[in-house]
Amino acid sequence: MSFARLQMKIDEVRNPTVLGLDPDLEHIPKEILEKYVHQHGEGLEAAALAVYDWGTALIDALCDIVPAVKPQSAFYEQLGSIGVMALKRTCDYARAKGLYVILDAKRGDIGSTAAAYSSAYLGAVKVGNLSVAPFDVDALTVNAYLGSDGIKPFIETAVQFDKAVFALVKTSNPSAGELQDKLVKGTDERFYSLVGDLIADISKEYLDEAGFSRVGAVVGATYPEEAAFLRARLKNTFFLVPGYGAQGGTAEDVAVAFNEERKGAIVNSSRGIIAAWKKRGGSYTEAARDAAFEMRSELRKAVY
Amino acid sequence: MSFARLQMKIDEVRNPTVLGLDPDLEHIPKEILEKYVHQHGEGLEAAALAVYDWGTALIDALCDIVPAVKPQSAFYEQLGSIGVMALKRTCDYARAKGLYVILDAKRGDIGSTAAAYSSAYLGAVKVGNLSVAPFDVDALTVNAYLGSDGIKPFIETAVQFDKAVFALVKTSNPSAGELQDKLVKGTDERFYSLVGDLIADISKEYLDEAGFSRVGAVVGATYPEEAAFLRARLKNTFFLVPGYGAQGGTAEDVAVAFNEERKGAIVNSSRGIIAAWKKRGGSYTEAARDAAFEMRSELRKAVY
């Protein structure tokens, strides 16, 4: 779905939060896994069933207060093909509950290979005369290091299937600056800013009804100055903002990622919500809901 | 496996070729898919079975003359979780045939997420008391845009499980230079060179018995000057060289990626081998074998 539709969902619940589903087995209460180990023995099958149960219970608990969910592909992939099946079923479940689904897979390649990734996650594959949509999520995170060849196939698919992508621009991790912050010779620009310009340039023809392009940007909450700089520069770019909470970003830090109309950004929280039960006690779904309510009120105060 | 082991396999067959398995359905003879469509109907299951059949037949046809295989994850992922199962089974088959398996998945993320990717593809996952290796390939391609946080978890896993990774440094595609070739202020260096330095620096403690680090570099055959520059600079780095043949790289172009002992690099060919049947006629496995023989003699002439 376009970012215009994501913005509508955000406006409906007045909450620019995306629930990050990172099914690291450490975040999942032991009894969920034990139930499936009891049925299927120790192994990837039990883990994948537990991860699906856990994710859908969190979606049930939060789908009336958050507009979007961001499953982290790595944690599903680490359970093998059965984990990837759990990922697909979790994405389907979230969409059926009305959530906008951002698959965080950071894919990136060129030509026909980039086209294959975009068909896999955003579009459809033709087998004989049948067209099948293997994952059919709303948006995918991508890596632009390979240049425009690597992003254009995703844009084509996004336009055709009414989807979107987020390209990594300035990430939230401590070492993000090692490469991303290098100044480019002959300019006063840093490298991440060139990446931002590139994705804005190649997607500028495809604006949706709210004026957003099909290529958003990942911009970390942990670097608010850079986020403010990018916000001023990339008028038509929707921002996905990781790094809130557990990684150190505050509501004030993320507020700069929103445009003058207080739109155009969504803030991710993974551990802060899904692992809240470890700090708060109680059931993991109730703890997650409580944490999400707190985050919502902090964001409402700082952003709106 | 370490790059020392890859080099041994290359030396055994005197052929620094890696067979690129890109199961784009367009490259696969129609009758293979038709057989499974007949059995299972049109859909991802038939396609995944066809892709497995095709890949293993190519492995059978070439495993005595090439040392390594590089499955392209995107084409398996586009068939959904059943495609990912075909990928895993194809990797297992190749390893059982004695091939070094490089999974081309270009993964990249940070912290616990990068650790999850490295567990998935190179290491093992713990479920209860059981440790399971979901994919267990020899090497994985990764993207270093996020900085050292994004690569270190892969190095740790590679050291622990005797594996390796290849980071994208200078890619083979036409738009590679848009970002990678930017000059960095205050230096005469281009951005890709910084990426090369970074991966060499963070992996320098972990040299194998042949003196190679655990982090190799993807360096395109289509940019021989840059490859020669990087070869001179990164003494302990093993190179994976895409872009030979269909993308325009010649045997002379790739020769510069090898060190003075004519070691330390492996050259990929995907379409040039797997789609040779379209140009040459005959069975796809025979055409692939003929094309691989030609490539081997061209490489032997230019490199050794």
Coordinates of N, CA, C and O in Angstrom, one line a residue, chain A residues 50-170:
Chain A
A50 N 5.7 -21.6 17.8 CA 5.7 -20.7 19.0 C 5.8 -19.2 18.5 O 5.1 -18.3 19.0
V51 N 6.6 -19.0 17.6 CA 6.8 -17.6 17.1 C 5.5 -17.1 16.4 O 5.2 -15.9 16.5
Y52 N 4.8 -18.0 15.7 CA 3.6 -17.5 15.1 C 2.5 -17.2 16.1 O 1.9 -16.2 16.1
D53 N 2.4 -18.1 17.1 CA 1.5 -17.9 18.2 C 1.7 -16.5 18.9 O 0.8 -15.8 19.2
W54 N 3.0 -16.3 19.2 CA 3.4 -15.1 20.0 C 3.1 -13.9 19.1 O 2.6 -12.9 19.6
G55 N 3.5 -13.9 17.9 CA 3.3 -12.7 17.0 C 1.8 -12.4 16.8 O 1.4 -11.2 16.9
T56 N 1.0 -13.4 16.6 CA -0.4 -13.1 16.4 C -1.1 -12.7 17.6 O -2.0 -11.9 17.6
A57 N -0.6 -13.2 18.8 CA -1.2 -12.7 20.1 C -0.9 -11.3 20.3 O -1.7 -10.5 20.8
L58 N 0.3 -10.8 19.9 CA 0.7 -9.4 20.1 C -0.1 -8.6 19.1 O -0.5 -7.5 19.4
I59 N -0.3 -9.1 17.9 CA -1.1 -8.3 16.9 C -2.6 -8.2 17.4 O -3.1 -7.1 17.4
D60 N -3.1 -9.3 18.0 CA -4.5 -9.2 18.6 C -4.5 -8.1 19.7 O -5.5 -7.3 19.8
A61 N -3.5 -8.1 20.5 CA -3.5 -7.2 21.7 C -3.3 -5.8 21.3 O -3.7 -4.9 22.0
L62 N -2.7 -5.5 20.1 CA -2.3 -4.1 19.8 C -3.0 -3.5 18.6 O -2.8 -2.3 18.3
C63 N -3.7 -4.4 17.8 CA -4.2 -3.9 16.5 C -5.2 -2.8 16.5 O -5.4 -2.1 15.5
D64 N -5.8 -2.5 17.7 CA -6.7 -1.4 17.7 C -6.0 -0.1 18.1 O -6.6 1.0 18.0
I65 N -4.8 -0.2 18.5 CA -4.1 1.1 18.9 C -2.9 1.4 18.1 O -2.4 2.5 18.2
V66 N -2.3 0.5 17.3 CA -1.2 0.8 16.4 C -1.7 0.6 14.9 O -2.5 -0.3 14.7
P67 N -1.1 1.4 14.0 CA -1.5 1.3 12.6 C -0.7 0.3 11.8 O -1.1 -0.1 10.7
A68 N 0.4 -0.2 12.3 CA 1.4 -0.9 11.5 C 2.2 -1.9 12.3 O 2.4 -1.7 13.5
V69 N 2.7 -2.9 11.6 CA 3.6 -3.9 12.2 C 4.8 -4.1 11.4 O 4.7 -4.0 10.1
K70 N 6.0 -4.3 12.0 CA 7.2 -4.5 11.2 C 7.9 -5.8 11.7 O 8.7 -5.8 12.6
P71 N 7.5 -6.9 11.0 CA 8.3 -8.2 11.3 C 9.7 -8.1 10.8 O 10.0 -7.6 9.8
Q72 N 10.6 -8.5 11.7 CA 12.0 -8.6 11.3 C 12.3 -9.9 10.7 O 12.3 -11.0 11.4
S73 N 12.6 -10.0 9.4 CA 12.8 -11.2 8.7 C 13.9 -12.1 9.3 O 13.7 -13.4 9.3
A74 N 14.9 -11.6 9.8 CA 16.1 -12.4 10.2 C 15.7 -13.4 11.3 O 16.1 -14.5 11.3
F75 N 14.8 -13.0 12.2 CA 14.4 -13.9 13.3 C 13.5 -15.0 12.8 O 13.4 -16.1 13.4
Y76 N 12.8 -14.8 11.7 CA 12.0 -15.9 11.1 C 12.9 -16.8 10.3 O 12.8 -18.0 10.3
E77 N 13.8 -16.1 9.5 CA 14.8 -16.9 8.7 C 15.6 -17.8 9.5 O 16.1 -18.9 9.0
Q78 N 16.0 -17.4 10.7 CA 16.8 -18.3 11.5 C 16.1 -19.6 12.0 O 16.8 -20.4 12.6
L79 N 14.8 -19.7 11.6 CA 14.1 -21.0 11.9 C 14.0 -21.7 10.6 O 13.2 -22.7 10.6
G80 N 14.7 -21.4 9.6 CA 14.6 -22.1 8.3 C 13.3 -21.9 7.5 O 12.6 -20.9 7.8
S81 N 13.1 -22.8 6.6 CA 11.9 -22.5 5.7 C 10.6 -22.5 6.5 O 9.6 -21.8 6.1
I82 N 10.5 -23.3 7.5 CA 9.3 -23.3 8.4 C 9.2 -22.0 9.1 O 8.0 -21.5 9.4
G83 N 10.3 -21.4 9.4 CA 10.2 -20.0 10.0 C 9.7 -19.0 9.0 O 9.0 -18.1 9.3
V84 N 10.1 -19.2 7.7 CA 9.7 -18.3 6.7 C 8.2 -18.5 6.4 O 7.5 -17.5 6.2
M85 N 7.7 -19.7 6.6 CA 6.3 -19.9 6.5 C 5.5 -19.2 7.7 O 4.5 -18.6 7.5
A86 N 6.1 -19.2 8.9 CA 5.5 -18.5 10.0 C 5.5 -17.0 9.8 O 4.6 -16.3 10.1
L87 N 6.5 -16.5 9.1 CA 6.6 -15.1 8.7 C 5.5 -14.7 7.8 O 4.7 -13.8 8.0
K88 N 5.3 -15.5 6.8 CA 4.2 -15.3 5.8 C 2.9 -15.3 6.5 O 2.0 -14.4 6.3
R89 N 2.6 -16.3 7.3 CA 1.3 -16.4 8.0 C 1.1 -15.3 9.0 O 0.0 -14.8 9.1
T90 N 2.2 -14.8 9.6 CA 2.1 -13.7 10.5 C 1.7 -12.4 9.7 O 0.9 -11.6 10.2
C91 N 2.4 -12.2 8.6 CA 2.1 -11.0 7.8 C 0.6 -11.1 7.3 O -0.1 -10.0 7.3
D92 N 0.2 -12.2 6.9 CA -1.2 -12.4 6.4 C -2.2 -12.0 7.5 O -3.2 -11.4 7.3
Y93 N -1.9 -12.5 8.7 CA -2.7 -12.3 9.9 C -2.8 -10.8 10.2 O -3.9 -10.3 10.4
A94 N -1.7 -10.1 10.1 CA -1.6 -8.7 10.5 C -2.4 -7.9 9.4 O -3.2 -7.0 9.8
R95 N -2.3 -8.3 8.2 CA -3.1 -7.5 7.1 C -4.6 -7.8 7.3 O -5.4 -6.9 7.1
A96 N -4.9 -9.0 7.7 CA -6.3 -9.3 7.9 C -6.9 -8.5 9.0 O -8.1 -8.2 9.1
K97 N -6.1 -8.2 10.0 CA -6.5 -7.3 11.1 C -6.4 -5.8 10.8 O -6.6 -5.0 11.7
G98 N -6.1 -5.5 9.6 CA -6.1 -4.1 9.2 C -4.8 -3.4 9.3 O -4.8 -2.1 9.1
L99 N -3.8 -4.1 9.7 CA -2.5 -3.4 10.0 C -1.7 -3.2 8.6 O -1.8 -4.1 7.7
Y100 N -1.0 -2.2 8.5 CA 0.0 -2.0 7.4 C 1.2 -2.8 7.8 O 1.8 -2.6 8.9
V101 N 1.7 -3.6 6.9 CA 2.8 -4.6 7.2 C 4.0 -4.1 6.4 O 4.1 -4.1 5.2
I102 N 5.0 -3.8 7.2 CA 6.4 -3.4 6.7 C 7.3 -4.6 7.0 O 7.6 -4.9 8.2
L103 N 7.7 -5.3 6.0 CA 8.7 -6.4 6.2 C 10.1 -5.8 6.3 O 10.6 -5.2 5.3
D104 N 10.8 -6.0 7.4 CA 12.1 -5.5 7.6 C 13.1 -6.6 7.2 O 13.4 -7.5 7.9
A105 N 13.5 -6.6 5.9 CA 14.4 -7.6 5.4 C 15.6 -7.0 4.7 O 16.5 -7.8 4.4
K106 N 15.7 -5.7 4.6 CA 16.9 -5.0 4.0 C 17.4 -5.7 2.8 O 18.7 -5.8 2.7
R107 N 16.6 -6.1 1.9 CA 17.1 -6.7 0.7 C 17.7 -5.7 -0.3 O 17.4 -4.5 -0.2
G108 N 18.6 -6.1 -1.1 CA 19.2 -5.3 -2.1 C 20.0 -6.1 -3.1 O 20.9 -6.9 -2.7
D109 N 19.8 -5.9 -4.3 CA 20.5 -6.6 -5.4 C 20.2 -5.8 -6.7 O 19.7 -4.7 -6.6
I110 N 20.6 -6.4 -7.8 CA 20.5 -5.6 -9.1 C 19.7 -6.4 -10.1 O 19.5 -7.6 -10.0
G111 N 19.2 -5.6 -11.1 CA 18.5 -6.2 -12.3 C 17.5 -7.2 -11.9 O 16.6 -7.0 -11.1
S112 N 17.7 -8.4 -12.6 CA 16.6 -9.4 -12.5 C 16.6 -10.0 -11.0 O 15.5 -10.5 -10.6
T113 N 17.7 -9.9 -10.3 CA 17.7 -10.3 -8.9 C 16.9 -9.4 -8.0 O 16.1 -9.9 -7.2
A114 N 17.0 -8.1 -8.2 CA 16.2 -7.1 -7.5 C 14.7 -7.3 -7.8 O 13.8 -7.2 -7.0
A115 N 14.5 -7.6 -9.1 CA 13.1 -7.8 -9.6 C 12.5 -9.1 -8.9 O 11.4 -9.1 -8.5
A116 N 13.4 -10.1 -8.7 CA 12.9 -11.3 -8.0 C 12.5 -11.0 -6.5 O 11.5 -11.5 -6.0
Y117 N 13.4 -10.2 -5.8 CA 13.0 -9.8 -4.5 C 11.7 -9.0 -4.4 O 10.9 -9.2 -3.6
S118 N 11.6 -8.1 -5.4 CA 10.4 -7.3 -5.4 C 9.1 -8.1 -5.7 O 8.1 -7.9 -5.1
S119 N 9.3 -9.1 -6.6 CA 8.2 -10.0 -6.9 C 7.8 -10.8 -5.6 O 6.7 -11.1 -5.3
A120 N 8.9 -11.3 -5.0 CA 8.7 -12.1 -3.8 C 7.9 -11.4 -2.7 O 6.9 -12.0 -2.2
Y121 N 8.2 -10.2 -2.4 CA 7.7 -9.6 -1.2 C 6.5 -8.6 -1.5 O 5.7 -8.4 -0.7
L122 N 6.6 -7.9 -2.7 CA 5.6 -6.9 -3.0 C 4.7 -7.3 -4.1 O 3.6 -6.8 -4.2
G123 N 5.2 -8.1 -5.1 CA 4.5 -8.4 -6.3 C 4.0 -9.8 -6.4 O 3.5 -10.4 -5.4
A124 N 4.1 -10.3 -7.6 CA 3.7 -11.7 -7.9 C 4.6 -12.4 -8.8 O 5.4 -11.8 -9.5
V125 N 4.6 -13.7 -8.7 CA 5.4 -14.6 -9.6 C 4.5 -15.3 -10.5 O 3.4 -15.8 -10.1
K126 N 4.9 -15.5 -11.7 CA 4.1 -16.3 -12.7 C 4.7 -17.7 -12.8 O 5.8 -17.9 -13.1
V127 N 3.8 -18.7 -12.5 CA 4.2 -20.1 -12.7 C 3.2 -20.6 -13.7 O 2.0 -20.8 -13.4
G128 N 3.7 -20.9 -14.9 CA 2.7 -21.3 -15.9 C 1.8 -20.1 -16.2 O 2.3 -19.0 -16.4
N129 N 0.5 -20.3 -16.2 CA -0.4 -19.3 -16.4 C -0.9 -18.6 -15.1 O -1.7 -17.7 -15.2
L130 N -0.5 -19.1 -14.0 CA -1.0 -18.7 -12.7 C 0.0 -17.6 -12.1 O 1.2 -17.7 -12.2
S131 N -0.6 -16.5 -11.6 CA 0.2 -15.5 -10.9 C -0.1 -15.6 -9.4 O -1.2 -15.7 -9.0
V132 N 1.0 -15.8 -8.7 CA 0.9 -16.0 -7.2 C 1.7 -14.9 -6.5 O 2.8 -14.6 -6.9
A133 N 1.1 -14.3 -5.4 CA 1.8 -13.3 -4.6 C 2.4 -14.1 -3.4 O 1.7 -14.4 -2.5
P134 N 3.7 -14.3 -3.4 CA 4.3 -15.2 -2.3 C 4.2 -14.6 -0.9 O 3.9 -15.3 0.0
F135 N 4.4 -13.3 -0.7 CA 4.3 -12.7 0.6 C 3.3 -11.6 0.7 O 2.6 -11.4 1.6
D136 N 3.3 -10.7 -0.3 CA 2.2 -9.7 -0.4 C 2.2 -8.7 0.8 O 1.1 -8.4 1.3
V137 N 3.3 -8.3 1.2 CA 3.3 -7.3 2.3 C 3.1 -5.9 1.7 O 3.2 -5.7 0.5
D138 N 2.9 -4.9 2.6 CA 2.7 -3.5 2.1 C 3.9 -2.8 1.7 O 4.0 -2.0 0.8
A139 N 5.0 -3.0 2.5 CA 6.3 -2.3 2.2 C 7.4 -3.2 2.7 O 7.3 -4.0 3.6
L140 N 8.6 -2.9 2.1 CA 9.8 -3.7 2.3 C 10.9 -2.8 2.6 O 11.0 -1.7 1.9
T141 N 11.8 -3.1 3.5 CA 13.0 -2.3 3.7 C 14.1 -2.8 2.7 O 14.2 -4.0 2.5
V142 N 14.8 -1.9 2.1 CA 15.8 -2.2 1.1 C 17.1 -1.4 1.3 O 17.1 -0.4 2.0
N143 N 18.2 -1.9 0.7 CA 19.5 -1.3 0.9 C 20.0 -0.8 -0.4 O 20.0 -1.5 -1.4
A144 N 20.4 0.5 -0.5 CA 20.6 1.2 -1.8 C 22.1 1.2 -2.2 O 22.4 1.9 -3.1
Y145 N 23.0 0.5 -1.5 CA 24.4 0.6 -1.7 C 24.8 0.3 -3.2 O 25.8 0.8 -3.7
L146 N 24.0 -0.5 -3.9 CA 24.3 -0.8 -5.3 C 23.9 0.2 -6.3 O 24.1 0.1 -7.5
G147 N 23.2 1.3 -5.8 CA 22.8 2.4 -6.7 C 21.4 2.2 -7.3 O 20.7 1.3 -6.8
S148 N 21.1 3.0 -8.2 CA 19.7 3.1 -8.7 C 19.3 1.8 -9.4 O 18.1 1.4 -9.3
D149 N 20.2 1.0 -10.0 CA 19.8 -0.3 -10.6 C 19.2 -1.2 -9.5 O 18.4 -2.1 -9.9
G150 N 19.6 -1.0 -8.3 CA 19.1 -1.9 -7.2 C 17.8 -1.5 -6.7 O 17.1 -2.2 -6.0
I151 N 17.3 -0.2 -6.9 CA 16.1 0.3 -6.4 C 15.0 0.3 -7.4 O 13.8 0.1 -7.1
K152 N 15.3 0.6 -8.6 CA 14.3 0.8 -9.7 C 13.4 -0.4 -9.8 O 12.1 -0.2 -10.0
P153 N 13.9 -1.6 -9.8 CA 12.9 -2.8 -9.9 C 11.9 -2.8 -8.8 O 10.7 -3.2 -9.0
F154 N 12.3 -2.4 -7.6 CA 11.3 -2.3 -6.5 C 10.3 -1.2 -6.7 O 9.1 -1.4 -6.4
I155 N 10.7 -0.1 -7.3 CA 9.8 1.0 -7.6 C 8.7 0.5 -8.6 O 7.5 0.7 -8.4
E156 N 9.2 -0.1 -9.7 CA 8.3 -0.6 -10.7 C 7.2 -1.5 -10.1 O 6.0 -1.4 -10.4
T157 N 7.7 -2.5 -9.3 CA 6.7 -3.4 -8.6 C 5.8 -2.6 -7.7 O 4.6 -2.9 -7.6
A158 N 6.4 -1.7 -6.9 CA 5.6 -0.9 -6.0 C 4.5 -0.1 -6.7 O 3.3 -0.1 -6.2
V159 N 4.8 0.4 -7.8 CA 3.8 1.2 -8.6 C 2.7 0.3 -9.1 O 1.5 0.5 -9.0
Q160 N 3.2 -0.9 -9.6 CA 2.2 -1.8 -10.3 C 1.3 -2.4 -9.2 O 0.1 -2.6 -9.5
F161 N 1.8 -2.7 -8.0 CA 1.0 -3.5 -7.0 C 0.5 -2.6 -5.9 O 0.1 -3.1 -4.9
D162 N 0.7 -1.3 -6.0 CA 0.3 -0.3 -4.9 C 1.0 -0.7 -3.6 O 0.4 -0.9 -2.6
K163 N 2.4 -0.7 -3.7 CA 3.2 -1.0 -2.5 C 4.2 0.1 -2.3 O 4.2 1.1 -3.1
A164 N 5.1 -0.1 -1.4 CA 6.2 0.9 -1.1 C 7.4 0.2 -0.6 O 7.4 -0.9 -0.2
V165 N 8.5 1.0 -0.6 CA 9.8 0.5 0.0 C 10.4 1.6 0.9 O 10.1 2.8 0.7
F166 N 11.2 1.2 1.9 CA 12.0 2.1 2.7 C 13.4 1.7 2.4 O 13.8 0.6 2.7
A167 N 14.2 2.7 2.0 CA 15.6 2.5 1.8 C 16.4 2.9 3.0 O 16.1 4.0 3.6
L168 N 17.4 2.2 3.4 CA 18.3 2.6 4.5 C 19.0 3.9 4.1 O 19.7 4.0 3.1
V169 N 18.9 5.0 4.9 CA 19.6 6.2 4.6 C 20.6 6.4 5.8 O 21.8 6.3 5.6
K170 N 20.0 6.8 7.0 CA 20.9 7.0 8.1 C 20.3 6.0 9.2 O 19.3 6.2 9.7

